[in-house]
Coordinates of C-alpha atoms in Angstrom, one line a residue:
X1 CA -24.3 -252.1 19.1
X2 CA -24.8 -251.9 15.4
X3 CA -28.4 -252.2 14.0
X4 CA -29.6 -253.1 10.5
X5 CA -32.9 -253.0 8.6
X6 CA -33.6 -249.4 9.4
X7 CA -33.4 -249.8 13.2
X8 CA -31.3 -247.3 15.2
X9 CA -31.8 -248.9 18.6
X10 CA -33.6 -251.7 20.5
X11 CA -36.0 -249.0 21.7
X12 CA -37.1 -248.6 18.1
X13 CA -38.1 -252.2 17.9
X14 CA -40.1 -252.0 21.1
X15 CA -41.8 -248.7 20.1
X16 CA -42.7 -249.9 16.6
X17 CA -44.0 -253.2 18.0
X18 CA -46.3 -251.5 20.4
X19 CA -47.5 -249.0 17.8
X20 CA -48.3 -251.9 15.4
X21 CA -50.3 -253.7 18.1
X22 CA -52.0 -250.6 19.2
X23 CA -53.2 -250.3 15.6
X24 CA -54.0 -254.0 14.8
X25 CA -54.6 -255.5 18.2
X26 CA -52.6 -257.1 21.0
X27 CA -54.3 -260.5 20.7
X28 CA -56.5 -262.3 23.2
X29 CA -53.6 -262.9 25.6
X30 CA -52.0 -259.5 25.0
X31 CA -48.9 -261.2 23.8
X32 CA -48.6 -259.8 20.3
X33 CA -46.0 -257.2 21.2
X34 CA -43.8 -259.9 22.8
X35 CA -44.2 -262.2 19.8
X36 CA -43.2 -259.4 17.3
X37 CA -40.1 -258.5 19.3
X38 CA -39.2 -262.2 19.8
X39 CA -39.8 -263.0 16.1
X40 CA -37.3 -260.2 15.3
X41 CA -35.0 -261.9 17.9
X42 CA -35.2 -265.3 16.3
X43 CA -34.9 -264.0 12.7
X44 CA -32.2 -261.2 13.0
X45 CA -31.2 -261.1 16.7
X46 CA -33.5 -258.1 17.0
X47 CA -32.0 -256.3 14.1
X48 CA -28.3 -256.7 15.1
X49 CA -27.5 -259.5 12.6
X50 CA -27.4 -258.6 8.9
X51 CA -28.5 -261.5 6.7
X52 CA -25.6 -262.1 4.3
X53 CA -27.8 -263.8 1.7
X54 CA -30.0 -260.8 0.8
X55 CA -32.6 -263.0 -0.8
X56 CA -33.9 -265.5 1.8
X57 CA -36.3 -263.4 3.9
X58 CA -36.6 -259.7 3.8
X59 CA -36.0 -257.2 6.5
X60 CA -36.1 -257.2 10.3
X61 CA -38.4 -260.3 10.6
X62 CA -37.0 -262.0 7.5
X63 CA -40.4 -262.1 5.8
X64 CA -40.5 -264.5 2.9
X65 CA -41.8 -263.4 -0.5
X66 CA -44.6 -265.9 -1.1
X67 CA -46.2 -265.3 2.3
X68 CA -45.8 -261.5 1.7
X69 CA -48.2 -261.5 -1.2
X70 CA -50.6 -264.0 0.5
X71 CA -50.8 -261.7 3.6
X72 CA -51.4 -258.6 1.5
X73 CA -54.2 -260.5 -0.4
X74 CA -55.9 -261.8 2.7
X75 CA -55.7 -258.6 4.8
X76 CA -59.2 -257.1 5.3
X77 CA -60.0 -253.7 3.9
X78 CA -60.7 -252.6 7.5
X79 CA -57.2 -253.5 8.6
X80 CA -55.7 -251.9 5.5
X81 CA -57.6 -248.7 6.4
X82 CA -56.4 -248.9 10.0
X83 CA -52.8 -249.1 8.7
X84 CA -53.3 -246.2 6.3
X85 CA -55.0 -244.0 9.0
X86 CA -52.3 -244.8 11.6
X87 CA -49.1 -245.0 9.6
X88 CA -50.0 -243.4 6.2
X89 CA -49.0 -246.7 4.5
X90 CA -51.2 -247.9 1.6
X91 CA -50.6 -251.6 1.9
X92 CA -51.7 -252.4 -1.7
X93 CA -48.8 -250.2 -3.0
X94 CA -46.2 -251.9 -0.8
X95 CA -43.8 -254.4 -2.4
X96 CA -41.7 -257.1 -0.7
X97 CA -38.4 -255.2 -1.1
X98 CA -39.8 -252.3 0.9
X99 CA -39.4 -254.5 4.0
X100 CA -35.5 -254.3 3.7
X101 CA -35.2 -250.9 5.4
X102 CA -38.5 -250.4 7.1
X103 CA -38.7 -252.1 10.5
X104 CA -42.2 -250.6 10.9
X105 CA -43.5 -252.2 7.7
X106 CA -41.8 -255.5 8.5
X107 CA -43.6 -255.6 11.9
X108 CA -46.9 -254.6 10.3
X109 CA -46.6 -257.5 7.9
X110 CA -45.5 -259.9 10.6
X111 CA -48.5 -258.9 12.8
X112 CA -50.8 -259.3 9.9
X113 CA -49.4 -262.8 9.2
X114 CA -49.9 -263.8 12.8
X115 CA -53.5 -262.4 12.7
X116 CA -54.4 -264.9 10.0
X117 CA -53.7 -267.8 12.4
X118 CA -56.9 -268.9 14.3
X119 CA -54.8 -270.2 17.2
X120 CA -54.3 -267.5 19.9
X121 CA -50.8 -266.2 20.7
X122 CA -49.6 -267.9 23.8
X123 CA -48.7 -265.8 26.9
X124 CA -45.8 -268.0 27.8
X125 CA -42.3 -267.5 26.2
X126 CA -41.6 -271.1 25.5
X127 CA -45.0 -271.6 24.0
X128 CA -44.5 -268.6 21.8
X129 CA -41.3 -270.3 20.6
X130 CA -43.4 -273.3 19.5
X131 CA -46.0 -271.0 18.0
X132 CA -43.3 -269.2 16.0
X133 CA -41.8 -272.4 14.7
X134 CA -45.2 -273.8 13.7
X135 CA -46.7 -270.7 12.1
X136 CA -43.8 -268.4 11.1
X137 CA -40.7 -270.5 10.5
X138 CA -42.7 -273.6 9.6
X139 CA -41.4 -277.1 9.1
X140 CA -39.5 -276.0 6.0
X141 CA -37.5 -273.4 8.0
X142 CA -34.2 -274.0 9.5
X143 CA -35.0 -272.3 12.8
X144 CA -35.8 -274.3 15.9
X145 CA -37.7 -273.5 19.1
X146 CA -34.3 -273.7 20.9
X147 CA -32.9 -271.1 18.5
X148 CA -35.9 -268.7 19.2
X149 CA -35.3 -269.1 22.9
X150 CA -31.5 -268.7 22.7
X151 CA -31.6 -265.6 20.5
X152 CA -34.2 -263.9 22.7
X153 CA -32.6 -264.8 26.1
X154 CA -29.7 -262.5 25.1
X155 CA -32.0 -259.6 25.7
X156 CA -33.6 -260.7 29.0

């Protein structure tokens, strides 16, 4: 299987997702790792689909440019310090284009975005599909809950 966005295997995705959540938190229901992996599933078939547009979203989780800056601006100093101490990444120096080939950075930004949502991450797979659509893909996005489920069922 061929991987893109700096991934070399599915194990990389799982390992990076766990490390990000070990640093930033697994969420009340301990479902953040699953949500990160499934977000990559919905957005890039877990890194196996290369986006031909090169401008819509960036990297493994197809992170959009406008939310990128918003998440950076709204991330607490404490979380920025955790990221620096754990990964050596100075979030204030990161630019959107860095997400293109860094799956770790894409997952960090995705976890930070989900952390800004007051609603807890659901423990149930189908409920996470709704959560992703509402909070990540949004009404403006083309993705559907069914798409999220279909793309991730390929790996179950």
